[in-house]
Short mmCIF file of C-alpha atoms in Angstrom, two decimals:
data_model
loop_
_atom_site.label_atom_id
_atom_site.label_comp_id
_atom_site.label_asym_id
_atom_site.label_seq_id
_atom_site.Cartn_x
_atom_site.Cartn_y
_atom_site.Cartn_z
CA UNK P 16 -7.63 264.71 40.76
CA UNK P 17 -9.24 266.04 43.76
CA UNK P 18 -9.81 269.49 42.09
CA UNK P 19 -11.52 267.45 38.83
CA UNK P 20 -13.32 265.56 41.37
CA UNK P 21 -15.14 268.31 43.51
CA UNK P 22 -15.89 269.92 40.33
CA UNK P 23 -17.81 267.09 39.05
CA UNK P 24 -15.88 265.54 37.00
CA UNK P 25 -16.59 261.87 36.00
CA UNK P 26 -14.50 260.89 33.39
CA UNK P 27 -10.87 262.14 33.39
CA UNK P 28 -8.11 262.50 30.66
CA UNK P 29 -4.87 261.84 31.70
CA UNK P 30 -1.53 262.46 28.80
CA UNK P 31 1.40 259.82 29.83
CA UNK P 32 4.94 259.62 29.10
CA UNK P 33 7.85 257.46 30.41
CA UNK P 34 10.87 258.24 32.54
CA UNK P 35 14.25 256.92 31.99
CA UNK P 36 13.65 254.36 34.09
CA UNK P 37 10.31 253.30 32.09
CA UNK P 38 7.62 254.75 35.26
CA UNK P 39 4.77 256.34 33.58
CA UNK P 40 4.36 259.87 34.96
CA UNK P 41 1.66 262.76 34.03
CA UNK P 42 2.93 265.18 31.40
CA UNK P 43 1.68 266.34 28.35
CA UNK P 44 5.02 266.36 26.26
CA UNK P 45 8.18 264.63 26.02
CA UNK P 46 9.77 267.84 26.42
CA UNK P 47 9.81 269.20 29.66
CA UNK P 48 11.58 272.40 29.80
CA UNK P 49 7.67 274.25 29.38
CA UNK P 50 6.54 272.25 31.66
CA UNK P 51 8.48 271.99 34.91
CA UNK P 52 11.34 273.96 36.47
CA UNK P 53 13.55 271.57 34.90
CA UNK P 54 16.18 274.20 33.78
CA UNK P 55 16.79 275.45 37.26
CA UNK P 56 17.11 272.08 38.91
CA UNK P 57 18.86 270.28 36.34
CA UNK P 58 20.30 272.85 33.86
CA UNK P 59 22.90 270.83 32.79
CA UNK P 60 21.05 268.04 31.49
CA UNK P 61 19.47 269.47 27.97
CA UNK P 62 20.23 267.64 24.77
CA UNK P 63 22.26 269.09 21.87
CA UNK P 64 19.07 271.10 20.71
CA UNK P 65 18.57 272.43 23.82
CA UNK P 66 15.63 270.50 24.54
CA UNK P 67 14.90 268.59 28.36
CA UNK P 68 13.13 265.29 27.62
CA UNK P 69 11.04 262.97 30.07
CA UNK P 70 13.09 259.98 28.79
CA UNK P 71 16.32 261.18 30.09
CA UNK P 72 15.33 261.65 33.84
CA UNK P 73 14.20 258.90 36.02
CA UNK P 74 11.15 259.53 37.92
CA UNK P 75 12.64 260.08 41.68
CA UNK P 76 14.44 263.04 39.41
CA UNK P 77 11.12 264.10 37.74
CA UNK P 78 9.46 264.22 41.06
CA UNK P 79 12.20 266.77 42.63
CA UNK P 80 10.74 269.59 39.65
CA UNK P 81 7.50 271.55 40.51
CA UNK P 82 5.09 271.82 37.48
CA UNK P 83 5.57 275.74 35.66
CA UNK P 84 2.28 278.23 35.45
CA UNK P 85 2.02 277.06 31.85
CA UNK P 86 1.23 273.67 32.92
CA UNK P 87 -0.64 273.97 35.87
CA UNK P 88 -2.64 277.47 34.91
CA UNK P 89 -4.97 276.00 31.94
CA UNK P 90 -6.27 273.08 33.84
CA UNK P 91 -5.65 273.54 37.54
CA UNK P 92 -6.31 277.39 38.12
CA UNK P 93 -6.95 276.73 42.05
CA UNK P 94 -3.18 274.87 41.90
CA UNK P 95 -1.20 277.87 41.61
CA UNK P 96 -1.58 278.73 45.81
CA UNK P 97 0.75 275.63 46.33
CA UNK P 98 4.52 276.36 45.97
CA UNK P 99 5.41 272.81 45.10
CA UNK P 100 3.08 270.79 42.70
CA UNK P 101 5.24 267.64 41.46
CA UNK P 102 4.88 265.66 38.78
CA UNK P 103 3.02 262.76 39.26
CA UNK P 104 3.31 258.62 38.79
CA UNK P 105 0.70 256.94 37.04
CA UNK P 106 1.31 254.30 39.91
CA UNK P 107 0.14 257.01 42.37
CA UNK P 108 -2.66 257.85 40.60
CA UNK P 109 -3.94 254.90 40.27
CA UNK P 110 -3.82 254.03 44.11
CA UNK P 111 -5.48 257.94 45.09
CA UNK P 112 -8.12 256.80 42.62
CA UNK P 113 -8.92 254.07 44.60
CA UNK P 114 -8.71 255.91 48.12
CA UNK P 115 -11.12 257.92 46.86
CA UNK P 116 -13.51 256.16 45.25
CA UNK P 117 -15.09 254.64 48.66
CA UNK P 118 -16.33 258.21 48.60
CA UNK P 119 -18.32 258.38 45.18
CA UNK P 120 -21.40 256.98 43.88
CA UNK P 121 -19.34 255.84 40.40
CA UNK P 122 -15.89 256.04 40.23
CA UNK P 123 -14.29 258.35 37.76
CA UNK P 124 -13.46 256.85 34.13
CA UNK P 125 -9.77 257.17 33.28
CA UNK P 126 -8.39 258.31 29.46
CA UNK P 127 -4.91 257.79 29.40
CA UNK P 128 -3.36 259.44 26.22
CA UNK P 129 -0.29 258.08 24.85
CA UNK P 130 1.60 261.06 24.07
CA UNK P 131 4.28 261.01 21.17
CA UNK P 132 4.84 257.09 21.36
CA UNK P 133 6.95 257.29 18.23
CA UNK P 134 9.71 259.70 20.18
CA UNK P 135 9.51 256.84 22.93
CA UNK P 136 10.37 254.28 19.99
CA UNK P 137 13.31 256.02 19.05
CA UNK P 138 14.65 255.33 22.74
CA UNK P 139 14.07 251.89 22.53
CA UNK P 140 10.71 252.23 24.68
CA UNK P 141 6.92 251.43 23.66
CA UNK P 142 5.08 254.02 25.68
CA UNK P 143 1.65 251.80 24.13
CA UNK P 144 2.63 248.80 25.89
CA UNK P 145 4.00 250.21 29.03
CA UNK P 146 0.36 251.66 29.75
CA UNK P 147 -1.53 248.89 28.78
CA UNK P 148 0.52 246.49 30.97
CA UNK P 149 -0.26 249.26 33.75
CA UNK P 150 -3.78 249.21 33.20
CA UNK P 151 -4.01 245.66 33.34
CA UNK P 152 -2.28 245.49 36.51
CA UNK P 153 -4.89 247.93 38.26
CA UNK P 154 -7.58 246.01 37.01
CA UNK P 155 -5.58 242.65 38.29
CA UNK P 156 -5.76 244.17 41.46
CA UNK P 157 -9.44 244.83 41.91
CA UNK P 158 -9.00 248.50 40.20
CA UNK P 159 -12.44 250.42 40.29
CA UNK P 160 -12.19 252.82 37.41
CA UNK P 161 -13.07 252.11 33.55
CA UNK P 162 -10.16 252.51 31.30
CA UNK P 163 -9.68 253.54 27.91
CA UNK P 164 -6.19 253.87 26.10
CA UNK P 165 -6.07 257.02 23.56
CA UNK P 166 -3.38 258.01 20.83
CA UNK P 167 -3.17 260.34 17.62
CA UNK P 168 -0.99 256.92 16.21
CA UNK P 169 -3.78 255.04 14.93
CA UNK P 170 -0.74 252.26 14.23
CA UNK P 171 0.02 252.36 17.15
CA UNK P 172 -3.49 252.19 18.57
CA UNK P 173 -4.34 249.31 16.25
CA UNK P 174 -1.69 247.30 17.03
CA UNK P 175 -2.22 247.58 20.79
CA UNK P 176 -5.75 246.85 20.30
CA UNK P 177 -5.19 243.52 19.13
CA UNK P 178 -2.21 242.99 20.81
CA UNK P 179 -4.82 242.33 23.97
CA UNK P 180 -5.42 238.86 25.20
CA UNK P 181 -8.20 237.04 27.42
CA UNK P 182 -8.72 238.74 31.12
CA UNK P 183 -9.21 242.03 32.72
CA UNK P 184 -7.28 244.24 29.78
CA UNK P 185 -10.66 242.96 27.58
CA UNK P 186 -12.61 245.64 29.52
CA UNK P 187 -10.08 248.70 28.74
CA UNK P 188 -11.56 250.73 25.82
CA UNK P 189 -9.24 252.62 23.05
CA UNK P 190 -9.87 256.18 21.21
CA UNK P 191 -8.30 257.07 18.71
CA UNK P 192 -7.35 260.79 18.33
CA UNK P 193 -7.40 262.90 15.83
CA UNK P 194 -5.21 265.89 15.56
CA UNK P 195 -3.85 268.52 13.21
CA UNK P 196 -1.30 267.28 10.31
CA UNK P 197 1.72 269.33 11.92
CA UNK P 198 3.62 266.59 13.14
CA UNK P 199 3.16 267.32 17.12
CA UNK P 200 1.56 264.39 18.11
CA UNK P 201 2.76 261.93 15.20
CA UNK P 202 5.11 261.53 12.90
CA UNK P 203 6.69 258.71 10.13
CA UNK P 204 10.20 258.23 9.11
CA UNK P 205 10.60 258.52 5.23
CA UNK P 206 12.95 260.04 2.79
CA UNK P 207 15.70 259.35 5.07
CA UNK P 208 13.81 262.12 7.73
CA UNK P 209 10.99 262.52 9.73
CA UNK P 210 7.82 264.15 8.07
CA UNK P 211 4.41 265.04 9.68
CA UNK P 212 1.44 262.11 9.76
CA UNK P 213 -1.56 263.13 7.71
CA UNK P 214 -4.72 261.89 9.10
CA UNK P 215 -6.53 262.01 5.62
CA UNK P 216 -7.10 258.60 5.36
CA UNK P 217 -9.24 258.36 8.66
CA UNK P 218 -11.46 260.73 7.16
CA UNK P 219 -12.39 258.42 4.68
CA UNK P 220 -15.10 255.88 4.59
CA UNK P 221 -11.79 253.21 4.22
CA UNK P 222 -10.27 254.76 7.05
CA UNK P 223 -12.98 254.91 9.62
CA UNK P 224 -14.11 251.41 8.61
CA UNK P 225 -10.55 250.30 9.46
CA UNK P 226 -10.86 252.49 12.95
CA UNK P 227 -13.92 250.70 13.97
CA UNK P 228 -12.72 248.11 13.96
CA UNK P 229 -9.67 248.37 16.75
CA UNK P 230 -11.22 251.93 18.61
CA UNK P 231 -14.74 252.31 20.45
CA UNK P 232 -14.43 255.98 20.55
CA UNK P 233 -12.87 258.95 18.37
CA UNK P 234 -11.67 261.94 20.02
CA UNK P 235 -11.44 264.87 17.01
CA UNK P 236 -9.06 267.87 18.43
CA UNK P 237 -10.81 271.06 17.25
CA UNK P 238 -8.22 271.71 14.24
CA UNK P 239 -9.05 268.55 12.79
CA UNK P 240 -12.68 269.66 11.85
CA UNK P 241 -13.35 273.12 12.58
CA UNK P 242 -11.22 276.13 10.17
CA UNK P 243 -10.38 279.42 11.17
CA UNK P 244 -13.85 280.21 10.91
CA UNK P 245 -15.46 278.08 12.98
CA UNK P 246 -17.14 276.04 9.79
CA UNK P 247 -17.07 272.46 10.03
CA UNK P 248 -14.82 270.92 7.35
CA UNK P 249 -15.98 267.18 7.51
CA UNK P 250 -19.90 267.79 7.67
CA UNK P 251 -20.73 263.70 6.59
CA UNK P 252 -17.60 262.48 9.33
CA UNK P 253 -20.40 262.16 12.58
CA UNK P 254 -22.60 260.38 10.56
CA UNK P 255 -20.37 258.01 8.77
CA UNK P 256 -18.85 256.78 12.45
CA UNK P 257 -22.07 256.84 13.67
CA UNK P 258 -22.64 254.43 10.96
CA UNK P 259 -20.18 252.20 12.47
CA UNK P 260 -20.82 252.05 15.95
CA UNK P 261 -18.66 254.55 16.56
CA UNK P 262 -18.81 257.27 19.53
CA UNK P 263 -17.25 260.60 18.75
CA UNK P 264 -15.75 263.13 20.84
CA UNK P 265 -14.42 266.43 20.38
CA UNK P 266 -11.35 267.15 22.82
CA UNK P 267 -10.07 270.49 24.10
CA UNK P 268 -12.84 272.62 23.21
CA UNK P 269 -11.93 275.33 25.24
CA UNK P 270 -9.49 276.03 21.72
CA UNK P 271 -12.12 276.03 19.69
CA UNK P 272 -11.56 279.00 17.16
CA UNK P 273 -12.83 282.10 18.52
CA UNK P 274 -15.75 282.18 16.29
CA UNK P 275 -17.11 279.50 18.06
CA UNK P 276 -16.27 280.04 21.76
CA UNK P 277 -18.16 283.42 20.92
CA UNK P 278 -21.40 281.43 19.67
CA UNK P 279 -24.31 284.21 20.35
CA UNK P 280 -21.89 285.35 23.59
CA UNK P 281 -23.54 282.75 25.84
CA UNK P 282 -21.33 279.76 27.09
CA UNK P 283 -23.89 277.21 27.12
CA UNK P 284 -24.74 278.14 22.90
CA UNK P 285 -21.25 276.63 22.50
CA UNK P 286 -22.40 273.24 23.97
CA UNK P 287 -25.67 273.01 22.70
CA UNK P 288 -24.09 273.57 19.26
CA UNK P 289 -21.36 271.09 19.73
CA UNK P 290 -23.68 268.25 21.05
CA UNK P 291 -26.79 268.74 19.54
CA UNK P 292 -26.88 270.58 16.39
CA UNK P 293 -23.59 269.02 15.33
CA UNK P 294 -23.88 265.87 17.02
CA UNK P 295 -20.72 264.76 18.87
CA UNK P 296 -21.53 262.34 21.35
CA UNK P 297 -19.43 263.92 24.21
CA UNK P 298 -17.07 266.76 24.51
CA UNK P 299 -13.28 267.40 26.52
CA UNK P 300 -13.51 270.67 28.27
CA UNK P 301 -12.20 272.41 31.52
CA UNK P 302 -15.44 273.57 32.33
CA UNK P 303 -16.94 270.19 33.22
CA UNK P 304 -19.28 271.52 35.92
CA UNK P 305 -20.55 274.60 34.02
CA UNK P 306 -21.35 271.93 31.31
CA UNK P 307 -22.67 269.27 33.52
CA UNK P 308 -25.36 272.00 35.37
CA UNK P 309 -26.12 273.05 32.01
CA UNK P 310 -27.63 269.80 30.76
CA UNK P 311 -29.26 269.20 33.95
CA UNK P 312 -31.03 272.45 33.95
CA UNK P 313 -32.21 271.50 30.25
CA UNK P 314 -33.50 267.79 31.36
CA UNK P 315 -35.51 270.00 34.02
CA UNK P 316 -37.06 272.29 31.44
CA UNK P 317 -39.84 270.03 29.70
CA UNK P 318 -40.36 266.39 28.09
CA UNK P 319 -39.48 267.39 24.01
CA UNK P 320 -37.72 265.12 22.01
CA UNK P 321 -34.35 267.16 22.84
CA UNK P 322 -34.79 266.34 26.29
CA UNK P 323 -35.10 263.33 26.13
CA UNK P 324 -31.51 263.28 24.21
CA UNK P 325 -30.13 265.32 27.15
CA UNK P 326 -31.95 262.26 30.23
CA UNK P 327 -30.13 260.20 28.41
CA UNK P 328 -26.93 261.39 28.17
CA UNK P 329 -26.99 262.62 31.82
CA UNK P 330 -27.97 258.86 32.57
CA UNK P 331 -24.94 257.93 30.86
CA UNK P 332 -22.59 259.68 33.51
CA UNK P 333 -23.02 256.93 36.20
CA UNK P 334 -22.34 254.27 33.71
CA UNK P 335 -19.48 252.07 34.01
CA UNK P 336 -18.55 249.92 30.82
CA UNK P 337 -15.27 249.62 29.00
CA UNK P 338 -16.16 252.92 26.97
CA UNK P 339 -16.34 256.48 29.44
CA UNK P 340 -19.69 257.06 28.37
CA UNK P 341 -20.04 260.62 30.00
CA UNK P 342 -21.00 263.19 27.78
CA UNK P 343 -18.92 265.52 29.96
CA UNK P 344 -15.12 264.99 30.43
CA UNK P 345 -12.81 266.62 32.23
CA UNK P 346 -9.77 268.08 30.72
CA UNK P 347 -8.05 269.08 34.39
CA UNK P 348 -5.74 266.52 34.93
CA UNK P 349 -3.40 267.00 31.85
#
């Protein structure tokens, strides 16, 4: 957090997953073995396929392992100089958010994406409702960040969505994600086994209708919409959400296909392209401050129509509603 923080960073994306005793903690899979040193603390603790899941540790145990290179490399480059770097409670978060945020003009805007809630259901635990009742608590208690819930379920996305009553959880905005059809993120139990979620319904006119109407925001993982060339498969998808009301995001860009991240070998091509001849109304990258000083140097340049587009989504950033509305999130907290 304090890394994302210095760097600029006003909106931050945070993947959750429970312990065995139901505390949300900060991991980006179920499956910890590539994540933490997990094998070396607790080696006899795998499951029959040899796997080391969140679920099966509670969190005082999860918070003895150090988070591995692979984890902490990609997003947190500056982390590596530290011998121990633990995995973190939500709860703890939460609470350094708020020590910190006497310090900054706007507060940072929180993502928290709901990672593999159907492997949670087949523990007995809903992942969904465990982070929206945490959410709701923080804002209870005079919480200063805007929320927004995100998952690749868009059942379960929907059904927390409506699921929310009168009070504070009305102000918590939800994104729904977008991945590839490779059964990572999601997947449904049929035929008697469990078999990959295709999102080719959401790509449809009936499908985004039926997202509008639970989701503010849709966060489209490079896979989704980009091939192997860098061409965009969905070319009508922007403006159809658009349409709606929609906002549209496009996560993890620093895996774009190389194509792409090569755009006229200049860094900033790669944005412009992304935000302003495609048109996605924000973008999930690492590189949140080379981004943000690149669309402040723009706004400086001249009075066009294009810069105009840029004032205003710079003015954005200190905005605080139920939707993150910064252009520019940060992807360093994962």
């Amino acid at each position: 957090l304090a890394l994302a923080l210095e760097r600029g960073a006003s909106s931050l994306w945070l993947d959750l997953v429970l312990s065995a005793d139901d505390k949300l903690v900060l991991l980006s899979d179920v499956r910890i073995e590539r994540l933490t040193n997990v094998k070396t603390i607790f080696p006899d603790r795998s499951r029959p396929d040899g796997s080391y899941y969140s679920f099966d540790f509670t969190l005082d145990e999860l918070q003895q392992l150090s988070l591995t290179p692979h984890a902490v490399l990609e997003y947190l480059p500056l982390g590596l100089s530290r011998s121990h770097l633990p995995v973190t409670a939500l709860d703890d978060f939460l609470h350094f958010v708020d020590l910190v945020s006497d310090d900054l003009d706007t507060p940072p805007a929180l993502i928290c994406i709901l990672k593999q809630g159907w492997r949670h259901l087949q523990e007995g635990k809903d992942l969904g409702a465990a982070v929206l009742d945490a959410l709701n608590n923080y804002q209870s208690r005079a919480g200063t960040a805007a929320l927004m819930v995100g998952s690749y379920d868009p059942e379960e996305l929907q059904q927390l969505a409506l699921s929310r009553g009168a009070g504070p959880v009305d102000s918590i905005g939800f994104m729904q994600l977008i991945g590839a059809d490779d059964g990572k993120e999601v997947q449904r139990f049929e035929f008697g086994t469990y078999q990959p979620y295709s999102y080719d319904l959401l790509f449809t006119k009936f499908g985004l209708k039926a997202v509008s109407d639970y989701a503010d925001t849709i966060g489209l993982d490079p896979e989704a919409v980009f091939d192997g060339s860098g061409e965009l498969l969905q070319t009508r998808f922007l403006d159809d959400a658009h349409m709606l009301g929609l906002r549209v995001v496009c996560s993890r860009i620093d895996s774009l296909p190389e194509q792409l991240l090569n755009l006229e070998s200049r860094p900033e091509a790669l944005l412009e392209h992304l935000l302003f001849t495609i048109g996605f109304d924000g973008i999930v990258t690492t590189e949140d401050r080379r981004a943000r000083g690149w669309l402040v140097d723009l706004a400086e340049e001249g009075g066009n129509e294009q810069n105009r587009i840029i004032e205003r989504l710079i003015d954005q950033i200190g905005e605080r509603d139920a939707m993150p509305s910064d252009p520019v999130q940060s992807d360093t907290t994962r």
